Coordinates of C-alpha atoms and ligand atoms in Angstrom, one line a residue:
M1 CA 0.4 -0.3 0.2
K2 CA 3.0 2.8 1.2
D3 CA 4.5 1.8 -2.5
I4 CA 2.1 2.3 -4.8
A5 CA 0.7 5.5 -2.4
F6 CA 4.7 6.5 -2.5
V7 CA 4.7 6.1 -6.4
D8 CA 1.0 7.7 -6.4
I9 CA 2.4 11.0 -4.5
L10 CA 5.5 11.5 -7.1
L11 CA 2.6 11.2 -10.2
R12 CA 0.2 13.2 -8.4
F13 CA 3.1 16.1 -8.1
G14 CA 5.0 15.7 -11.2
F15 CA 8.0 15.1 -9.5
I16 CA 10.2 13.0 -12.0
P17 CA 11.5 16.2 -13.9
F18 CA 13.5 14.0 -16.4
S19 CA 14.3 11.0 -16.9
T20 CA 16.9 9.1 -14.4
G21 CA 16.5 5.4 -15.8
M22 CA 15.2 4.6 -13.5
S23 CA 11.7 3.4 -13.5
A24 CA 8.4 3.4 -11.3
R25 CA 9.5 0.0 -10.8
T26 CA 12.3 0.3 -9.5
Q27 CA 11.4 3.3 -7.3
I28 CA 9.1 0.7 -5.4
I29 CA 11.9 -2.3 -5.0
E30 CA 13.7 1.2 -2.9
V31 CA 10.6 2.0 -0.3
G32 CA 9.8 -2.2 -0.3
V33 CA 13.4 -3.3 0.9
M34 CA 14.8 -0.2 2.7
S35 CA 12.2 0.9 5.3
D36 CA 14.8 -0.4 8.3
W37 CA 18.3 2.2 9.4
L38 CA 20.9 -0.2 8.6
W39 CA 24.2 1.7 10.6
W40 CA 26.8 1.4 7.0
R41 CA 23.9 2.5 4.4
D42 CA 22.0 5.5 5.7
G43 CA 25.3 6.4 8.5
V44 CA 28.0 8.7 8.0
I45 CA 32.0 6.5 8.0
Y46 CA 34.3 9.0 9.6
Q47 CA 38.3 7.4 7.9
I48 CA 40.9 7.5 10.6
Y49 CA 44.9 7.2 9.8
P50 CA 45.5 6.2 13.8
R51 CA 49.3 7.4 13.4
S52 CA 48.2 11.3 13.1
F53 CA 44.3 10.5 14.6
A54 CA 45.7 12.1 18.9
D55 CA 49.5 10.6 20.2
S56 CA 48.0 9.4 24.7
N57 CA 51.7 9.2 25.1
G58 CA 53.3 11.5 24.4
D59 CA 55.9 9.6 21.5
G60 CA 54.8 12.0 18.8
I61 CA 53.3 9.3 16.8
G62 CA 48.7 9.2 17.6
D63 CA 47.0 5.6 19.3
L64 CA 44.7 3.5 20.2
N65 CA 43.5 5.3 23.4
G66 CA 44.2 9.2 21.7
I67 CA 41.3 8.1 19.6
M68 CA 39.3 7.0 23.0
G69 CA 40.2 10.8 24.2
K70 CA 38.3 11.8 21.2
L71 CA 34.8 9.4 20.4
D72 CA 33.0 12.1 22.3
Y73 CA 34.1 14.6 19.9
L74 CA 32.7 11.6 16.9
A75 CA 29.9 11.8 18.3
D76 CA 29.0 14.9 19.2
L77 CA 30.4 15.3 14.9
G78 CA 27.5 12.9 14.1
V79 CA 29.7 10.4 12.2
D80 CA 29.0 6.4 12.9
A81 CA 30.9 4.4 12.0
I82 CA 35.0 5.1 11.8
W83 CA 37.1 3.2 10.1
L84 CA 40.5 3.0 11.3
S85 CA 43.8 2.3 9.0
P86 CA 45.5 -0.4 10.2
I87 CA 46.9 -1.0 13.6
Y88 CA 49.1 -4.3 13.3
P89 CA 52.3 -4.8 14.0
S90 CA 54.5 -3.4 10.5
P91 CA 57.5 -2.1 10.5
D92 CA 56.1 0.4 8.8
V93 CA 57.8 1.0 5.3
D94 CA 53.8 1.7 4.2
F95 CA 52.7 2.9 7.0
G96 CA 50.9 -0.2 8.8
Y97 CA 50.0 -1.3 5.0
D98 CA 53.1 -3.1 5.8
V99 CA 51.4 -6.0 7.9
A100 CA 54.0 -8.2 9.5
D101 CA 50.8 -9.9 11.8
Y102 CA 47.1 -10.1 11.3
Y103 CA 46.1 -11.2 14.7
G104 CA 48.0 -7.8 17.0
I105 CA 48.0 -4.2 17.2
D106 CA 51.3 -2.7 16.9
P107 CA 52.7 -1.9 20.3
K108 CA 53.0 1.1 18.9
Y109 CA 49.1 1.6 19.7
G110 CA 48.7 -0.2 21.8
S111 CA 47.4 -3.8 23.6
M112 CA 45.5 -6.3 22.8
D113 CA 43.0 -4.6 26.3
D114 CA 42.8 -1.2 24.6
F115 CA 41.3 -2.3 22.0
H116 CA 38.8 -4.5 23.0
R117 CA 38.2 -0.8 25.2
L118 CA 37.5 1.7 22.2
L119 CA 35.6 -1.1 21.1
D120 CA 33.1 -0.9 23.9
E121 CA 33.7 2.4 23.9
A122 CA 33.2 3.1 20.9
H123 CA 29.9 1.3 20.6
A124 CA 28.7 2.7 23.8
R125 CA 28.1 5.6 21.8
G126 CA 26.6 4.7 19.1
I127 CA 29.7 4.0 17.1
R128 CA 30.1 1.1 14.6
V129 CA 34.1 0.3 14.1
I130 CA 35.7 -1.1 10.5
M131 CA 39.2 -2.2 10.8
D132 CA 41.7 -2.2 6.9
L133 CA 42.3 -5.6 5.9
V134 CA 45.2 -5.5 4.5
L135 CA 45.4 -8.8 2.4
N136 CA 46.5 -8.6 -0.5
H137 CA 50.6 -8.2 1.0
T138 CA 51.7 -8.7 3.3
S139 CA 55.5 -7.3 5.3
D140 CA 58.7 -8.8 4.4
Q141 CA 59.3 -9.7 8.0
H142 CA 55.6 -11.3 8.0
P143 CA 57.0 -14.6 9.8
W144 CA 55.7 -16.4 6.9
F145 CA 57.5 -14.6 4.0
I146 CA 61.0 -15.3 6.5
Q147 CA 60.0 -18.9 6.3
S148 CA 58.8 -18.4 2.2
R149 CA 62.5 -16.6 0.9
S150 CA 64.7 -19.5 3.5
S151 CA 64.3 -22.2 1.3
R152 CA 62.5 -23.5 -1.8
E153 CA 61.7 -25.6 -0.5
N154 CA 59.9 -24.6 2.8
P155 CA 56.5 -25.3 2.9
Y156 CA 55.5 -21.1 2.9
R157 CA 57.5 -20.8 -0.2
D158 CA 54.1 -21.4 -2.3
W159 CA 52.3 -18.5 0.5
Y160 CA 53.9 -15.9 -2.2
I161 CA 54.3 -15.1 -5.4
W162 CA 57.9 -16.9 -6.9
R163 CA 59.3 -18.0 -10.8
D164 CA 62.3 -18.3 -12.2
G165 CA 62.9 -15.6 -14.8
R166 CA 63.1 -15.8 -18.3
N167 CA 66.8 -15.3 -17.8
P168 CA 69.1 -14.7 -14.5
H169 CA 69.3 -11.0 -15.4
S170 CA 65.6 -10.8 -16.4
P171 CA 62.5 -10.7 -13.9
P172 CA 59.8 -13.2 -15.4
N173 CA 57.2 -10.9 -17.4
N174 CA 57.3 -6.8 -17.7
W175 CA 54.7 -6.2 -14.5
G176 CA 55.5 -2.7 -12.2
S177 CA 55.5 -2.1 -8.8
V178 CA 52.4 0.7 -8.1
F179 CA 55.6 2.5 -6.0
G180 CA 58.1 2.8 -9.1
G181 CA 60.2 0.1 -10.6
R182 CA 60.1 -3.3 -11.9
G183 CA 57.1 -5.1 -9.5
W184 CA 59.6 -8.2 -9.5
K185 CA 62.1 -9.1 -7.0
F186 CA 65.3 -11.6 -7.5
D187 CA 66.1 -12.9 -4.1
P188 CA 69.7 -14.6 -5.0
S189 CA 69.8 -17.6 -1.9
T190 CA 67.0 -19.0 -3.5
G191 CA 67.9 -18.0 -7.6
Q192 CA 64.6 -16.7 -8.3
W193 CA 61.7 -13.3 -8.4
Y194 CA 58.8 -12.8 -6.2
Y195 CA 56.7 -10.7 -7.6
H196 CA 55.7 -7.3 -5.4
M197 CA 53.1 -4.4 -6.2
F198 CA 53.5 -2.4 -3.9
A199 CA 56.7 -1.6 -2.6
P200 CA 59.5 -4.8 -2.2
Q201 CA 59.0 -4.9 1.3
Q202 CA 55.4 -5.8 0.8
P203 CA 55.8 -9.2 -0.5
D204 CA 51.3 -10.4 -2.6
L205 CA 50.4 -13.7 -1.4
N206 CA 49.5 -16.5 -3.7
W207 CA 45.4 -16.1 -2.9
R208 CA 45.3 -18.9 -5.4
Y209 CA 46.7 -21.8 -3.3
E210 CA 44.4 -22.7 -0.7
P211 CA 46.6 -22.6 2.4
V212 CA 46.4 -18.8 2.2
R213 CA 43.2 -18.5 1.7
Q214 CA 42.0 -20.4 4.8
E215 CA 44.0 -18.3 6.3
M216 CA 42.8 -15.0 5.0
L217 CA 38.9 -15.8 5.9
N218 CA 40.2 -17.1 8.7
I219 CA 41.1 -13.3 9.6
F220 CA 37.3 -12.5 9.1
R221 CA 36.2 -14.3 11.1
Y222 CA 39.1 -13.3 13.8
W223 CA 38.2 -8.9 14.0
L224 CA 34.6 -11.0 13.4
D225 CA 35.1 -12.6 17.1
K226 CA 35.9 -9.7 18.4
G227 CA 32.2 -7.7 17.8
V228 CA 34.3 -5.7 14.8
D229 CA 31.4 -4.3 12.8
G230 CA 32.9 -5.0 9.0
F231 CA 36.2 -3.9 7.1
R232 CA 37.5 -2.2 3.9
L233 CA 39.0 -4.0 2.1
D234 CA 42.9 -2.9 1.1
V235 CA 42.9 -3.6 -2.8
F236 CA 40.5 -6.5 -2.8
N237 CA 40.4 -6.4 -7.0
E238 CA 44.0 -7.5 -7.1
Y239 CA 44.2 -10.6 -5.0
F240 CA 44.6 -12.6 -7.8
K241 CA 47.0 -12.6 -10.1
D242 CA 47.1 -13.9 -14.1
D243 CA 47.9 -17.6 -13.8
Q244 CA 49.6 -17.6 -16.5
F245 CA 52.2 -14.3 -16.4
R246 CA 51.5 -13.4 -18.9
D247 CA 52.7 -9.3 -19.8
N248 CA 50.0 -6.5 -20.0
P249 CA 50.1 -4.9 -22.5
W250 CA 52.0 -1.3 -23.5
K251 CA 50.5 1.9 -23.8
L252 CA 51.9 5.5 -23.0
G253 CA 52.5 6.4 -19.6
I254 CA 55.6 7.9 -17.7
R255 CA 57.3 5.5 -15.1
R256 CA 56.5 1.7 -15.8
F257 CA 52.8 1.2 -14.0
E258 CA 51.6 3.8 -16.2
S259 CA 52.9 2.5 -19.1
Q260 CA 50.7 -0.6 -18.6
K261 CA 47.1 -1.6 -19.2
H262 CA 46.6 -3.8 -15.6
V263 CA 44.8 -6.8 -17.8
Y264 CA 47.0 -9.6 -16.1
D265 CA 48.2 -8.1 -12.6
A266 CA 45.0 -7.0 -11.8
D267 CA 41.2 -6.9 -11.4
R268 CA 41.5 -10.7 -12.7
P269 CA 37.7 -12.7 -12.8
E270 CA 38.8 -14.9 -10.1
M271 CA 38.3 -12.0 -7.4
M272 CA 34.4 -12.4 -7.2
E273 CA 33.7 -16.2 -6.7
L274 CA 36.0 -14.5 -3.5
V275 CA 33.7 -11.7 -2.9
E276 CA 30.9 -14.1 -2.4
A277 CA 32.2 -16.5 -0.5
I278 CA 33.7 -13.3 2.4
R279 CA 30.4 -12.0 1.7
L280 CA 29.1 -15.8 3.6
I281 CA 31.4 -15.4 6.3
L282 CA 30.7 -11.5 7.0
D283 CA 26.5 -12.8 6.4
E284 CA 27.1 -15.3 9.4
Y285 CA 27.6 -12.3 11.7
S286 CA 24.4 -9.7 12.3
Q287 CA 24.8 -6.2 11.0
R288 CA 28.6 -6.8 9.3
Y289 CA 29.5 -4.9 6.4
A290 CA 32.0 -4.5 3.7
V291 CA 33.5 -2.6 1.8
G292 CA 36.6 -3.1 -0.7
E293 CA 39.2 -0.5 -1.9
T294 CA 38.1 -1.0 -6.0
Y295 CA 41.9 -0.1 -7.1
L296 CA 42.7 0.5 -10.8
A297 CA 39.3 0.2 -12.2
D298 CA 36.5 2.3 -12.7
E299 CA 32.6 3.0 -10.8
K300 CA 31.6 0.6 -13.4
R301 CA 33.8 -2.2 -12.3
A302 CA 33.3 -0.9 -8.5
V303 CA 29.5 -1.6 -9.1
E304 CA 30.3 -5.8 -10.5
F305 CA 31.2 -6.2 -6.8
T306 CA 28.5 -5.2 -5.1
G307 CA 24.9 -6.1 -4.7
L308 CA 23.2 -8.9 -1.9
S309 CA 25.5 -11.5 -2.2
R310 CA 28.8 -9.9 -2.9
L311 CA 30.5 -6.5 -0.9
H312 CA 28.2 -4.5 1.2
A313 CA 30.6 -1.4 -1.0
A314 CA 33.1 -0.8 -3.1
F315 CA 34.3 2.8 -3.3
D316 CA 34.0 5.4 -6.3
F317 CA 36.6 7.6 -6.2
S318 CA 35.0 10.2 -9.1
L319 CA 34.8 12.6 -6.4
L320 CA 37.8 12.9 -5.8
H321 CA 39.2 13.3 -9.4
S322 CA 36.0 15.7 -9.7
K323 CA 36.9 18.8 -10.8
W324 CA 35.8 22.6 -9.3
S325 CA 32.6 22.5 -11.5
A326 CA 28.5 22.2 -10.8
A327 CA 28.7 19.8 -13.6
S328 CA 31.9 18.0 -13.6
F329 CA 29.8 16.9 -9.4
M330 CA 26.3 16.2 -10.8
K331 CA 28.5 13.8 -13.6
T332 CA 30.2 12.1 -9.8
A333 CA 26.5 11.6 -9.1
Q334 CA 24.6 10.8 -11.8
Y335 CA 26.3 6.7 -12.7
W336 CA 24.5 4.5 -9.9
D337 CA 21.5 6.2 -10.5
T338 CA 21.2 4.5 -13.7
L339 CA 21.1 0.8 -11.7
N340 CA 18.9 -1.3 -10.1
I341 CA 19.7 0.9 -6.8
A342 CA 18.5 -2.2 -4.3
D343 CA 21.9 -4.5 -4.9
H344 CA 23.7 -1.9 -5.0
W345 CA 23.8 1.2 -2.8
P346 CA 27.0 3.7 -3.7
N347 CA 29.5 5.6 -1.4
N348 CA 30.6 9.1 -1.6
V349 CA 34.2 9.9 -1.2
M350 CA 35.7 13.1 -1.5
N351 CA 39.6 12.3 0.5
N352 CA 41.2 9.4 2.1
H353 CA 45.3 9.9 2.8
D354 CA 46.3 8.1 -0.3
N355 CA 45.6 11.6 -2.3
P356 CA 45.1 15.3 -1.8
R357 CA 43.0 16.5 0.6
S358 CA 39.6 18.6 -1.1
A359 CA 40.5 21.9 0.5
S360 CA 43.1 21.9 -1.1
R361 CA 42.0 21.2 -4.3
Y362 CA 39.5 23.0 -4.0
G363 CA 39.6 25.2 -1.2
R364 CA 40.4 29.2 -2.4
G365 CA 43.4 29.9 0.7
E366 CA 42.8 29.3 4.1
K367 CA 38.5 30.9 3.1
D368 CA 36.0 27.9 3.0
E369 CA 32.9 28.5 1.2
R370 CA 33.3 26.2 -1.4
L371 CA 34.6 23.8 1.2
K372 CA 30.6 24.4 2.4
V373 CA 29.2 23.7 -0.7
A374 CA 31.2 20.6 -0.9
A375 CA 30.0 19.2 1.6
A376 CA 26.4 20.1 1.6
F377 CA 27.5 18.0 -1.6
L378 CA 28.8 15.5 -0.4
L379 CA 26.1 15.0 3.1
T380 CA 23.3 14.8 0.9
L381 CA 24.0 12.3 -2.6
R382 CA 22.5 8.7 -2.3
G383 CA 25.1 7.0 -0.7
T384 CA 27.3 6.3 1.7
P385 CA 29.3 9.0 2.9
F386 CA 32.8 8.5 4.3
L387 CA 34.5 11.4 5.8
Y388 CA 38.8 11.5 6.6
Q389 CA 40.1 12.9 9.5
G390 CA 40.5 16.7 9.5
E391 CA 38.3 17.4 6.4
E392 CA 35.6 18.9 8.8
I393 CA 37.5 21.6 10.0
G394 CA 39.4 21.9 6.6
M395 CA 42.6 20.8 7.1
R396 CA 44.9 21.4 4.5
D397 CA 47.6 19.6 2.4
I398 CA 51.3 20.3 3.6
H399 CA 54.2 21.6 1.9
L400 CA 57.4 19.4 3.3
N401 CA 61.2 19.7 2.4
A402 CA 63.1 16.5 1.2
S403 CA 64.4 15.8 4.3
E404 CA 60.9 15.8 5.8
L405 CA 58.6 13.0 4.3
R406 CA 58.0 10.1 5.4
D407 CA 55.7 8.1 2.5
P408 CA 57.9 5.3 0.2
V409 CA 56.3 7.4 -2.4
G410 CA 57.2 11.3 -1.7
K411 CA 60.4 10.2 -1.0
K412 CA 61.6 7.9 -4.3
Y413 CA 59.4 10.6 -5.9
W414 CA 60.4 13.7 -4.8
P415 CA 60.1 16.3 -6.4
L416 CA 58.1 15.1 -9.6
K417 CA 55.6 13.2 -7.0
V418 CA 55.7 14.8 -3.5
G419 CA 53.4 11.3 -2.0
R420 CA 50.7 10.9 -0.2
D421 CA 52.2 12.7 3.1
G422 CA 50.5 16.5 2.6
C423 CA 46.7 15.0 3.5
R424 CA 48.6 13.1 6.2
S425 CA 49.8 15.6 8.7
P426 CA 48.6 15.5 12.4
M427 CA 45.1 16.1 13.7
Q428 CA 44.7 19.7 14.1
W429 CA 43.0 19.6 17.8
D430 CA 44.2 23.5 19.1
G431 CA 46.4 26.6 18.0
S432 CA 49.7 24.6 20.4
E433 CA 53.3 24.2 19.5
F434 CA 52.1 20.4 18.4
S435 CA 48.7 21.3 17.6
G436 CA 46.9 19.3 20.9
F437 CA 48.2 16.3 18.6
S438 CA 50.9 15.0 20.7
S439 CA 53.0 17.0 23.1
V440 CA 56.2 16.2 21.6
K441 CA 57.3 17.3 17.5
P442 CA 55.4 14.7 15.3
W443 CA 56.6 11.9 13.5
L444 CA 55.1 14.0 10.3
K445 CA 54.7 18.0 11.1
V446 CA 52.5 19.9 11.9
H447 CA 50.3 22.4 9.7
P448 CA 51.3 26.0 10.3
N449 CA 47.3 26.6 10.2
H450 CA 46.4 24.6 12.8
T451 CA 47.6 27.8 15.3
F452 CA 43.7 29.5 14.2
R453 CA 43.1 26.1 11.7
N454 CA 41.9 24.3 14.3
V455 CA 38.8 21.8 16.2
E456 CA 38.9 24.4 19.4
N457 CA 38.5 27.4 17.6
Q458 CA 35.8 25.6 14.7
L459 CA 33.4 24.8 18.0
Q460 CA 34.1 28.4 19.4
D461 CA 32.6 30.0 16.1
P462 CA 29.4 29.1 15.1
E463 CA 29.7 30.2 11.6
S464 CA 32.7 27.4 11.5
L465 CA 33.3 24.4 8.6
L466 CA 33.2 22.3 11.8
H467 CA 29.8 23.2 12.7
F468 CA 28.3 23.1 9.4
Y469 CA 29.7 19.6 9.1
R470 CA 27.7 19.3 12.3
K471 CA 25.1 20.7 11.1
L472 CA 24.8 18.5 7.7
L473 CA 25.4 15.3 9.8
Q474 CA 22.6 16.1 12.2
V475 CA 20.7 17.2 9.4
R476 CA 20.8 14.0 7.4
K477 CA 20.5 12.1 9.9
S478 CA 17.0 13.5 10.9
S479 CA 16.2 12.9 7.3
K480 CA 15.3 9.5 5.9
A481 CA 15.1 10.9 2.4
L482 CA 18.2 12.5 2.6
Q483 CA 19.7 9.0 3.6
R484 CA 17.6 6.6 1.9
G485 CA 15.3 8.5 -0.7
M486 CA 15.3 9.1 -4.5
F487 CA 17.7 11.4 -6.0
Q488 CA 16.9 14.4 -8.4
P489 CA 18.5 16.1 -10.6
I490 CA 16.3 19.5 -11.4
T491 CA 19.1 21.3 -13.1
F492 CA 22.8 22.1 -13.0
D493 CA 24.8 24.6 -15.4
P494 CA 28.2 24.0 -16.8
Q495 CA 30.1 26.3 -14.4
R496 CA 27.8 27.5 -11.1
L497 CA 24.2 25.6 -9.9
A498 CA 23.6 22.6 -9.5
A499 CA 20.4 22.1 -8.2
Y500 CA 18.0 18.4 -6.9
L501 CA 15.7 16.8 -4.8
R502 CA 15.9 14.1 -2.4
Q503 CA 12.9 12.7 -1.7
D504 CA 10.9 9.8 0.4
D505 CA 6.9 9.0 1.0
S506 CA 7.0 11.1 3.7
E507 CA 9.1 13.8 2.9
T508 CA 10.4 15.9 0.1
V509 CA 14.4 18.1 0.2
L510 CA 15.2 19.9 -2.1
V511 CA 19.5 21.4 -2.3
A512 CA 20.8 24.2 -4.4
L513 CA 24.5 25.1 -4.8
N514 CA 26.1 27.3 -5.9
F515 CA 29.4 26.8 -7.1
G516 CA 30.0 30.5 -8.7
R517 CA 30.9 33.5 -6.9
R518 CA 28.3 35.5 -8.2
K519 CA 25.0 35.7 -7.4
V520 CA 23.0 33.1 -9.2
R521 CA 18.3 32.3 -9.2
L522 CA 16.6 28.8 -9.2
G523 CA 13.6 28.3 -11.1
L524 CA 11.3 26.5 -9.9
G525 CA 8.3 24.8 -11.2
P526 CA 5.1 26.1 -9.2
D527 CA 5.1 22.2 -8.5
L528 CA 8.1 22.6 -6.1
A529 CA 8.3 26.7 -5.6
N530 CA 4.1 26.0 -4.1
R531 CA 5.3 23.6 -1.9
D532 CA 5.3 24.8 1.8
W533 CA 8.9 24.4 2.7
E534 CA 11.7 24.8 5.5
L535 CA 15.1 26.4 5.9
L536 CA 17.2 23.2 7.3
V537 CA 20.6 24.3 6.1
S538 CA 21.6 28.0 5.2
S539 CA 25.5 28.6 4.7
K540 CA 24.9 32.5 4.1
N541 CA 23.1 33.7 7.3
R542 CA 19.5 33.6 5.7
S543 CA 16.6 33.9 7.6
A544 CA 13.6 32.7 5.3
V545 CA 13.2 30.3 2.7
G546 CA 13.0 33.1 0.3
I547 CA 11.6 32.3 -2.8
K548 CA 9.5 34.3 -5.0
N549 CA 7.7 34.0 -7.5
R550 CA 8.7 31.1 -8.9
W551 CA 13.2 32.0 -8.0
L552 CA 15.2 30.8 -5.3
P553 CA 17.9 33.1 -5.1
L554 CA 21.7 31.6 -4.0
S555 CA 24.4 34.5 -3.2
G556 CA 28.1 33.5 -3.7
E557 CA 29.0 30.0 -3.1
E558 CA 25.8 29.9 -1.0
V559 CA 24.1 25.8 0.2
C560 CA 20.7 25.9 1.0
I561 CA 18.3 23.1 1.5
L562 CA 15.1 23.3 2.0
K563 CA 12.3 20.8 3.3
S564 CA 9.1 19.9 3.0
W565 CA 6.3 16.8 3.7
N566 CA 4.2 15.4 0.2
Ligands
GLC1 C1 46.3 1.1 -0.2 C2 46.0 2.2 0.8 C3 47.6 3.0 0.2 C4 48.7 1.8 0.3 C5 48.3 0.6 -0.4 C6 48.9 -0.3 -0.4 O1 45.7 1.6 -2.1 O2 45.5 3.0 0.6 O3 47.7 3.7 1.5 O4 50.3 2.1 -0.1 O5 46.7 0.3 -0.9 O6 48.9 -1.1 0.7
CA2 CA1 51.5 7.1 21.3

């Protein structure tokens, strides 16, 4: 009954302004299936890079107790889950993405007891915890690899990808490493080459070998049994490589890795079956979740990995690469809309620990107006929003000189590539010498703008970006239409104006975003103009809805969000 009423309302108000490829039938499915709140679908997920979040014991490195001390801050911000970048024992060649023990906590981050306490304290505040699982490769210091490289006969030999070279001086094939150079390293003691998609200290696991697969699936169970709510799967679609180790075709590029089409070293069809096996394990528990880091594949591929029997989500990174224009942002929002949304749930990511921050990409100097527009977009789209620590206060990338770099990519390629340190500088809690992050000089330099750009200052300023994020999260939380309603574009122009509706059976939310610096007016049809709107959010102190003669005026870089009951 409810479903029919919903479609009826849509038709009555003429609310299908233009086709997004969704049939009325798809809309019915959406309402029918999505009646209950689900944390990973309707909530907001916040990524923590533990090394740089909060240091509780004064060694310059963030830790679990540091995170614990900030849970109230996160609860006040309104996030529903935190994703922790890796906290397992690691020699830190790639800062945790080189794991030396999947069943432990690195002492620099705390103990297993600290982890359990963090889990309990987060849960007590209604915050779920997502672990980062790095299962494509281990550290070369992992006992498995130490065994594996010790002799060709060692029982762990086949846990990694060992091959004979084409000849003693030439690797088995042309595959490269993401971090530069060849993807193969010769090991003189056993006379074979091993494959590493990332640093040589990150040898790839051999997922085709049954004991490896079993062990990996155990790791899921181990953390699920501890009560962890979900996983972010690091470069999951690279687990399998071509079984015949064929050369990748070449294309134009500067470094070896970028000069190849990644046909044989990545994204192999075998992954689909594994994704289904992983989902079966997750579904043995209640409300557990996995999001895959789709690497070297576009959003179309990301979609294929998701669904009721596959992963809950796979990252769509298109917003990370969007330029500053209404059209470009709207384009990123539209792909998932053409799909059966009951089976595939989108996610939206504007920042993470691998890319320049959105504040540095979009912000003009230290001004935050554009960041409010971007935040409003991210948090009113259909799909789970991911935030990255510091995004909510508009942290900018730090500029470092060569001796200050820590990321292996930056260290190898500076100044050609600066690496990823820029977005990893310590969280800016206050204006003190080490930004309230630590009492000593941190592992990575604090951004000089922390003296004024910090949480403490922004909490005191009702106009701050932080307050704006808090407001948006609160508004999203209180609106089912924003969480899971349909996305209906009204209009957008190439540069400046983007406007769309989010609707469910009971409410309609209108989002109007001015990407430009000059005033614009949004023209509304009579059905929209004559509604009884309530002002939810304005970034420019708008005091009333302000629709006049079917026009909604917007000042430069203004966010305006209105709501009405259907
Ligand atoms: C992912 C991580 C990145 C890491 C790489 C290797 O892309 O996000 O930080 O360097 O995988 O594990
Ligand atoms: Ca510490």
